[in-house]
Coordinates of C-alpha atoms in Angstrom, one line a residue:
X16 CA -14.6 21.6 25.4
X17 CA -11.0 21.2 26.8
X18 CA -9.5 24.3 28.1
X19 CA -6.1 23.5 25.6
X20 CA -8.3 23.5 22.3
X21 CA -9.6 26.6 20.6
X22 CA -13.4 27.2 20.4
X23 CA -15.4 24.7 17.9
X24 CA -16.5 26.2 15.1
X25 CA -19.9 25.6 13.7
X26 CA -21.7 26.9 10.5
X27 CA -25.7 27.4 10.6
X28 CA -27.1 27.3 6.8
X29 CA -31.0 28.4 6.8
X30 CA -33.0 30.4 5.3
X31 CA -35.2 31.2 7.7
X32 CA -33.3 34.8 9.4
X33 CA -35.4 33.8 12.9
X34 CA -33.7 30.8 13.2
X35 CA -30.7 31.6 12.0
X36 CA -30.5 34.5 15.0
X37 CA -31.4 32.1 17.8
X38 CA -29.4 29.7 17.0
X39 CA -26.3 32.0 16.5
X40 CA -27.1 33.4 20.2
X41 CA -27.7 29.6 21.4
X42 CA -24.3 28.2 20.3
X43 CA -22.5 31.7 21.2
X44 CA -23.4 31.3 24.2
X45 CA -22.6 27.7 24.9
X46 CA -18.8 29.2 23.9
X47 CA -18.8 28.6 20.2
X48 CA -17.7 30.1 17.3
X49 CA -20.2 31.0 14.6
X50 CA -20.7 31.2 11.3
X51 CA -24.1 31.9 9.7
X52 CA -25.5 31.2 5.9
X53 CA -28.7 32.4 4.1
X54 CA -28.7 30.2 1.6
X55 CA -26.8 26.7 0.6
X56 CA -24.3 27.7 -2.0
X57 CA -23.0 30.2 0.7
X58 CA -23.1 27.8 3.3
X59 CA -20.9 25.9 1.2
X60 CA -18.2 28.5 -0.1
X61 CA -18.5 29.2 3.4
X62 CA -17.7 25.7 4.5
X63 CA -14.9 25.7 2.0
X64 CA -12.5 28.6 3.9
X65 CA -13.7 28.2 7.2
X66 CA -13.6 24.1 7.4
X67 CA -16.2 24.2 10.3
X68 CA -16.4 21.3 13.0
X69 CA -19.5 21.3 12.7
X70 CA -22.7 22.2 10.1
X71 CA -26.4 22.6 11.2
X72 CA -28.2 22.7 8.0
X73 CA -32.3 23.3 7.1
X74 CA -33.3 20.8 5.5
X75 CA -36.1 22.6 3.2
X76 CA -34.3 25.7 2.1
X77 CA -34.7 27.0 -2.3
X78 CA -32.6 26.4 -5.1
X79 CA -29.9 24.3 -3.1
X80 CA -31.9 21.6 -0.2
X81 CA -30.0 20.6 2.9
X82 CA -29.7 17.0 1.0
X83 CA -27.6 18.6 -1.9
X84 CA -25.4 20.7 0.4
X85 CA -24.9 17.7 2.7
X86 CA -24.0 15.8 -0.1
X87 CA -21.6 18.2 -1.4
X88 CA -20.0 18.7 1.6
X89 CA -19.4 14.9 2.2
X90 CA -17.8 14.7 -0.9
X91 CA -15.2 17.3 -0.6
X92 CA -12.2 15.3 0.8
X93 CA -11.1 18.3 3.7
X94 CA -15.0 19.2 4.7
X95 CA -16.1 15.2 4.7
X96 CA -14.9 15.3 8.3
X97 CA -17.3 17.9 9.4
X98 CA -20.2 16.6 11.6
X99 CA -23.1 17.2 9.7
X100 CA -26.7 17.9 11.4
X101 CA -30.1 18.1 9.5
X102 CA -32.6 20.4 10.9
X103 CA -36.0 19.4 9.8
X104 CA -39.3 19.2 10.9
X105 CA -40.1 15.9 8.6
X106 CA -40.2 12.8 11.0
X107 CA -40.6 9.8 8.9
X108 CA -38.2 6.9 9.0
X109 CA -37.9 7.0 5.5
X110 CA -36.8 11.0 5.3
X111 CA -34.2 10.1 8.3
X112 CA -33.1 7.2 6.0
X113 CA -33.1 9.5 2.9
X114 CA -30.8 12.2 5.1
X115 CA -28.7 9.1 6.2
X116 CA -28.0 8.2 2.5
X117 CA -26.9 12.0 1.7
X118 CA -24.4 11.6 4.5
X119 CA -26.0 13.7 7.5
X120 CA -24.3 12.7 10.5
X121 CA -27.8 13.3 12.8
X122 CA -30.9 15.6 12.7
X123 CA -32.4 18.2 15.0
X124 CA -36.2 18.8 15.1
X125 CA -38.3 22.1 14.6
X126 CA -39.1 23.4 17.0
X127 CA -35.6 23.5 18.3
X128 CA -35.8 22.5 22.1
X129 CA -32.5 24.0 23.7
X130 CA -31.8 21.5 26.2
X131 CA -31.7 19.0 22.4
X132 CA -29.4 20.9 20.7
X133 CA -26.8 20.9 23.3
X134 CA -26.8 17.1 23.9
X135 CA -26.4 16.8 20.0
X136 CA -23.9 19.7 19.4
X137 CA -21.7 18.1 22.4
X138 CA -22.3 14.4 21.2
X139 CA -21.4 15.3 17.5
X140 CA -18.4 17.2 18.4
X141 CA -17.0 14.3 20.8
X142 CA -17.4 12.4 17.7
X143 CA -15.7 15.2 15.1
X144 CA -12.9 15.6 17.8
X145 CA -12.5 11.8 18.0
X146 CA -12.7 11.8 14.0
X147 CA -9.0 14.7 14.4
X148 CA -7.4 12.6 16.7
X149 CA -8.0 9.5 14.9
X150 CA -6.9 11.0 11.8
X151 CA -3.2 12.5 13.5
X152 CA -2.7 9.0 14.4
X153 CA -3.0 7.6 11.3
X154 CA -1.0 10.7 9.7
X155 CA 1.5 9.4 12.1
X156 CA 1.6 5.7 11.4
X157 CA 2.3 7.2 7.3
X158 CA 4.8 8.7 8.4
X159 CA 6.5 6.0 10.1
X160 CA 5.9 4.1 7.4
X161 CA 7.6 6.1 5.0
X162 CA 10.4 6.1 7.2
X163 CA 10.6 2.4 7.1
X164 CA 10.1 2.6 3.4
X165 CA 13.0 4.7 3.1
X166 CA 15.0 2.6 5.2
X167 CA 14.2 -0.7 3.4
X168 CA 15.0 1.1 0.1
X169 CA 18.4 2.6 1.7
X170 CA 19.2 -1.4 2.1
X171 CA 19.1 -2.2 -1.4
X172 CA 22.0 -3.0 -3.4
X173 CA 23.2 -0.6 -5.9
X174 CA 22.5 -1.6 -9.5
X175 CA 25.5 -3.4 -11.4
X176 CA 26.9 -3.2 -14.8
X177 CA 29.5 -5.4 -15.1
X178 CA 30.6 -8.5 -15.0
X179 CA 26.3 -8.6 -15.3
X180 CA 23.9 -6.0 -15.5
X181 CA 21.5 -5.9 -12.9
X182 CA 18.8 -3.1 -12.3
X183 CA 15.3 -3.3 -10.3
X184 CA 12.5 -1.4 -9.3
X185 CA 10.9 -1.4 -6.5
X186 CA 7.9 0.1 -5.0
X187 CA 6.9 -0.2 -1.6
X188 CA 2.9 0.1 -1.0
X189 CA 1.1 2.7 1.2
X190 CA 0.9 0.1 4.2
X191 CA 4.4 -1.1 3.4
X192 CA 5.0 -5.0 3.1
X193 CA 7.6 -7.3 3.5
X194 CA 9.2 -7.7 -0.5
X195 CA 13.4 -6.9 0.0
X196 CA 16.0 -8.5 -2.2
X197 CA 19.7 -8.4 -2.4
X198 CA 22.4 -9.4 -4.5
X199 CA 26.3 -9.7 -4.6
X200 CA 29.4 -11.1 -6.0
X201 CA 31.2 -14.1 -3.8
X202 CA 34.4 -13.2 -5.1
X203 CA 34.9 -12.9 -9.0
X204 CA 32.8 -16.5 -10.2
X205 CA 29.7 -16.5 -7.8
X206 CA 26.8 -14.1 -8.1
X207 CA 24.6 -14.8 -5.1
X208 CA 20.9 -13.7 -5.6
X209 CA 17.5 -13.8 -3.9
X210 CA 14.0 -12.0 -3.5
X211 CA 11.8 -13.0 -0.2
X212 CA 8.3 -11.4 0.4
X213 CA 7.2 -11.6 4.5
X214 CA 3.9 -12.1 5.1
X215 CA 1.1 -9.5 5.7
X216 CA 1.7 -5.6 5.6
X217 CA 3.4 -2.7 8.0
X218 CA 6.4 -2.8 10.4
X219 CA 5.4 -6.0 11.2
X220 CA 6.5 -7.2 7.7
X221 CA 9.0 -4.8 7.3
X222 CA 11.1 -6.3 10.2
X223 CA 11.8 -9.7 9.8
X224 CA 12.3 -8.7 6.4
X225 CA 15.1 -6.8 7.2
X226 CA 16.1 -9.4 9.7
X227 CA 16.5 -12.3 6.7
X228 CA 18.3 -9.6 5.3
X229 CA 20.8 -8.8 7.6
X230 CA 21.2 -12.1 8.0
X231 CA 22.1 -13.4 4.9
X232 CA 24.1 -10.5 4.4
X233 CA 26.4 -10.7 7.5
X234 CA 26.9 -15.0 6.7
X235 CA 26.7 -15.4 2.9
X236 CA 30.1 -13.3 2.3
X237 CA 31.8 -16.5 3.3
X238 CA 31.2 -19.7 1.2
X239 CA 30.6 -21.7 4.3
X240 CA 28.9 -21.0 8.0
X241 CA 28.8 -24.0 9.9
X242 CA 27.4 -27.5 8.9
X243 CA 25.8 -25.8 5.2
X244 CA 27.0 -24.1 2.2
X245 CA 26.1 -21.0 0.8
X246 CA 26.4 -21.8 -2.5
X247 CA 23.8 -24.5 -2.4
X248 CA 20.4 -23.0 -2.1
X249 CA 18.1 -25.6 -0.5
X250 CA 21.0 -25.6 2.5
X251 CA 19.9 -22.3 2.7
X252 CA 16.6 -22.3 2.8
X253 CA 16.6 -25.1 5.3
X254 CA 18.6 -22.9 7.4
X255 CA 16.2 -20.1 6.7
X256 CA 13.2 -22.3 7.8
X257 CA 14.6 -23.7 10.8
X258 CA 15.9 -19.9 12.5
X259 CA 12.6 -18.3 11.6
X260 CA 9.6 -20.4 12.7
X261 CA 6.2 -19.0 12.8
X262 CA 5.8 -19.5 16.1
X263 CA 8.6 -17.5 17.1
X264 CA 8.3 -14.4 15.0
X265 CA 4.7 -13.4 15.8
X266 CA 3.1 -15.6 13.1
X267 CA 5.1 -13.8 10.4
X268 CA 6.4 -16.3 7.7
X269 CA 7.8 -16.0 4.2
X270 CA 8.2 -16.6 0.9
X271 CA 12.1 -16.4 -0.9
X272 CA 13.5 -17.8 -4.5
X273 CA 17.6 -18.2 -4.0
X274 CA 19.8 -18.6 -6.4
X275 CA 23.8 -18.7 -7.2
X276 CA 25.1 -18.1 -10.6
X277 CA 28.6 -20.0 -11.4
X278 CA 29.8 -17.0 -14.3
X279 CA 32.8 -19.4 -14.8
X280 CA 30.3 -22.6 -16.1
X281 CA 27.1 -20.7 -17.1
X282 CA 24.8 -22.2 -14.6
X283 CA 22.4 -21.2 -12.3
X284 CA 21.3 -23.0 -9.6
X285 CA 18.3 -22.2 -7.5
X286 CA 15.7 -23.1 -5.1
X287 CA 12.6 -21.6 -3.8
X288 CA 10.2 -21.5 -1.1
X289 CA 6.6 -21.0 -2.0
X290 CA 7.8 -17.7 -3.8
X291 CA 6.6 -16.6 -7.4
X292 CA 8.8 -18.6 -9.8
X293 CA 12.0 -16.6 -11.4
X294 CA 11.4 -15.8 -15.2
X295 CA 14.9 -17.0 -17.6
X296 CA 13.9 -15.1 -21.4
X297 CA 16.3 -16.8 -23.5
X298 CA 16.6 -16.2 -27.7
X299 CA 17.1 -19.0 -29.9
X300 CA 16.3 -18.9 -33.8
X301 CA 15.4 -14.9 -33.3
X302 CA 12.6 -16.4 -30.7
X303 CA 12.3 -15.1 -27.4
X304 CA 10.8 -17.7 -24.7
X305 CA 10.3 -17.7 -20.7
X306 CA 11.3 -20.6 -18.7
X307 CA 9.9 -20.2 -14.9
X308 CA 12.7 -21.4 -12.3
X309 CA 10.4 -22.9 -9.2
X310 CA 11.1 -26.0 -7.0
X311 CA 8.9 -27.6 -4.9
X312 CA 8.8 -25.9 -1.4
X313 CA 6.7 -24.2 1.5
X314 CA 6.9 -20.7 3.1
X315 CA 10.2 -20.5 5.3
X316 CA 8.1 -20.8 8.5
X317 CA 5.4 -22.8 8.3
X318 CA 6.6 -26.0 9.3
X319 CA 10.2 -27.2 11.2
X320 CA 13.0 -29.9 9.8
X321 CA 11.1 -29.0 6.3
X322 CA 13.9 -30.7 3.2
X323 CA 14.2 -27.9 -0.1
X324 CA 15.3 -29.0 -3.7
X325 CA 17.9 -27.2 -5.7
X326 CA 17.9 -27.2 -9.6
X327 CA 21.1 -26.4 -11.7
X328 CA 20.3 -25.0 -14.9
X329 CA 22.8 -23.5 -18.2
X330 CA 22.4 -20.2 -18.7
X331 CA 22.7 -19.9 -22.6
X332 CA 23.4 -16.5 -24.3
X333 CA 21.6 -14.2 -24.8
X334 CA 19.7 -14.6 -21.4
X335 CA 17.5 -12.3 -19.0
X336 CA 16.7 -13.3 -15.3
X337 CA 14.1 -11.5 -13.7
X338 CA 13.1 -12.0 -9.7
X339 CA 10.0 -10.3 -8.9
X340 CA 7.3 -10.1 -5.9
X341 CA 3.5 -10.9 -6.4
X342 CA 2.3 -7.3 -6.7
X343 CA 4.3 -7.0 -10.4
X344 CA 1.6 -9.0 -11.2
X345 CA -1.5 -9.1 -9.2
X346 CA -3.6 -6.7 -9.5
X347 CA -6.5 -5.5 -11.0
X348 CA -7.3 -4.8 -14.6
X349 CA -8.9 -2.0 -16.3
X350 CA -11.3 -5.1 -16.7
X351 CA -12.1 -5.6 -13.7
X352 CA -10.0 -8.7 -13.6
X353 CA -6.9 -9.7 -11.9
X354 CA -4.0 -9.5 -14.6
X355 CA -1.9 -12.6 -13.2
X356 CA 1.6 -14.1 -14.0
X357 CA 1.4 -15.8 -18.0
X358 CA 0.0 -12.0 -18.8
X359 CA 3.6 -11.0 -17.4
X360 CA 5.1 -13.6 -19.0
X361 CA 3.9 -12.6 -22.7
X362 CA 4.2 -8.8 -22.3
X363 CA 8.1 -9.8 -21.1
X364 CA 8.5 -12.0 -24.1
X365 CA 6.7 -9.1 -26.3
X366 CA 9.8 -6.4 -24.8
X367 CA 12.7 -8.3 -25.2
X368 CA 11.5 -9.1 -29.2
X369 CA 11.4 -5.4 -29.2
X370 CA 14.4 -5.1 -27.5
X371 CA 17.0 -7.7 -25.8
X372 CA 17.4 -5.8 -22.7
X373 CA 14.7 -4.3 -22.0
X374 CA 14.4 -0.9 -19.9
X375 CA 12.7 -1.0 -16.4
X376 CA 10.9 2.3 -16.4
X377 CA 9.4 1.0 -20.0
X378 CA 8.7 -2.7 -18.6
X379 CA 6.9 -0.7 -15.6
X380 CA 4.8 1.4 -17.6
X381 CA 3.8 -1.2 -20.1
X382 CA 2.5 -3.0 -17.0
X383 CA 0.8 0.3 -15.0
X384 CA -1.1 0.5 -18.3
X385 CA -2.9 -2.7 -17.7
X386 CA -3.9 -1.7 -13.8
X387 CA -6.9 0.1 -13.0
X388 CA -6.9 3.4 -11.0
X389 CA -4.4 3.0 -8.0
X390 CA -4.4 -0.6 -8.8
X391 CA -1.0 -1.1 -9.4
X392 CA 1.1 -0.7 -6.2
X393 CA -1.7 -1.7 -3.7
X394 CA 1.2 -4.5 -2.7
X395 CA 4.7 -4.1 -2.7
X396 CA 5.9 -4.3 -6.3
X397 CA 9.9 -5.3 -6.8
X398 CA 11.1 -6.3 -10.0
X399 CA 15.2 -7.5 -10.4
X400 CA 16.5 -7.6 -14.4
X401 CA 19.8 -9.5 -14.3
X402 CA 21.2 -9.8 -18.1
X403 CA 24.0 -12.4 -18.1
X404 CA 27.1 -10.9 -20.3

């Protein structure tokens, strides 16, 4: 044990009281703290307060066997970390694989030979200790990545009302990915907006993310930065492409859909990068309808001097654009199926006949009730609603 750490404490759960003593003294005197169990269901409530490094259990014990309380113990989210040993006296391969499946971490023989129990008391708690620091580290990455969450969040635009409404949700996964959007006015007649999605998951997503961000942020304020407009998508994304190679941001590439509305003309024009296409619900003759805005195009990344298409489109009234990453729609079903993109596209068409701007947090839920347990949000979800006024 390492002189900064307190003591190890290990349970002993048998019914036998002989064993139970010389064990106690055994570990005691290797410097351990002990706790002792007659029986199984004490062992456990034991187990419970106490959250012992370490758990020598008899295999053959009444009511409760050392295969129940291993399995009990291993199912308890705070006690499944505890090392686990099976004393027995049973030998077969196929009782060690039957301990194995109940989630015992190693066995001790009867008779217990001293010189044994030491090597596997030390080699399971090298192993539980291992287990701690493994699990601070990873409590540590979460953090971070909450932190960079919050950061990516604090980046986002603040939701409009006029001379458009635009609202969004977003929803960054547990491993954080690379989904960040933006969207402003260029003066009073242009609305510049776009949705990109980096590549993979963690800081390492997050970052260039933020990069592209920043980036169009600081340039697209003016109408023009050097030989290309900013108003024409596909100059953009050829930009885009060529400043953020593969090769020179650590394999990282991405997917984007740009687009510029023209409030004064009604049109939309818009290009896109190997990104999920942009939904436009539109009503005509009390029908609502969903017209996807894609254009041919790779990943920003993947290959150099790459040539994007742009698309000019009239916005008609009444008319709903919604942006969106891959995890609003991939995921899986209570059906054990993945839910994919036309079962968006209907259950958007089904809202707006409800409604003809639809609320987010009832768009969101309508979806989360078609994802199975923690299915939904396994990606990075981001959803932007812009209704044109």
């Amino acid at each position: 044990m390492s002189g900064d750490r307190q003591p190890y404490r290990i349970l002993v759960i048998d019914d036998d009281p002989t064993t139970r003593l010389l064990l106690r003294k055994t570990l005691k005197d290797l410097g351990y703290q002990v706790s002792v169990a007659s029986h199984g269901r004490e062992g456990i409530a034991i187990a419970t307060v106490e959250k012992p490094a370490l758990i020598i259990c008899d295999w053959m014990m009444p009511e409760l066997d050392g295969l129940e309380v291993c399995r009990q113990i291993k199912q308890d989210q705070e006690l499944s970390r505890s090392f686990f040993v099976l004393l027995t006296a049973k030998g077969e391969l196929e009782d060690r694989i039957q301990g194995l499946d109940a989630g015992a971490d190693e066995f001790l023989s009867k008779p217990i030979d001293p010189n044994e129990l030491r090597a596997r008391i030390q080699a399971g708690l090298r192993l539980y200790q291992l287990n701690q620091d493994l699990l601070k580290q990873k409590q540590l990455l979460e953090a971070e990545l909450h932190e960079a969450a919050a950061y990516v969040r604090s980046l986002l635009p603040a939701p409009q009302d006029t001379p458009c409404k635009i609202n969004y949700y977003f929803l960054p996964s547990s491993q954080l990915g690379g989904d960040c959007f933006d969207f402003f006015w260029m003066g009073d007649r242009y609305l510049v907006l776009y949705i990109l999605d980096v590549s993979g998951h963690g800081l390492g997503a997050a970052l260039p993310s933020v990069s592209v961000l920043n980036l169009l942020r600081s340039t697209t304020r003016e109408q023009t930065s050097g030989t290309f407009d900013y108003l024409h998508p596909a100059q953009v994304l050829e930009a885009l492409n060529n400043g953020f190679q593969m090769m020179d941001q650590h394999e990282k590439y991405f997917t984007i859909w740009y687009g510029v509305y023209d409030r004064q003309r009604r049109q939309l024009t818009y290009a896109s990068g190997g990104h999920p296409p942009a939904l436009l619900l539109t009503c005509a003759a009390d029908q609502w309808q969903a017209t996807s805005l894609k254009t041919p195009g790779i990943p920003i990344g993947m290959f150099a001097d790459m040539v994007f298409s742009e698309v000019t489109i009239e916005v008609p009234d009444p008319a709903v654009l919604y942006l969106f990453s891959d995890g609003i729609y991939e995921f899986e079903t209570t059906e054990n199926r993945i839910w994919g993109l036309d079962a968006f596209k209907e259950l958007l068409i089904a809202a707006h006949a409800q409604e003809p701007v639809p609320a987010l947090p009832q768009l969101i839920r309508q979806v989360q009730s078609h994802a199975a347990v923690n299915a939904f949000g396994s990606d990075d979800v981001s959803l932007v609603q812009v209704a044109f006024q």
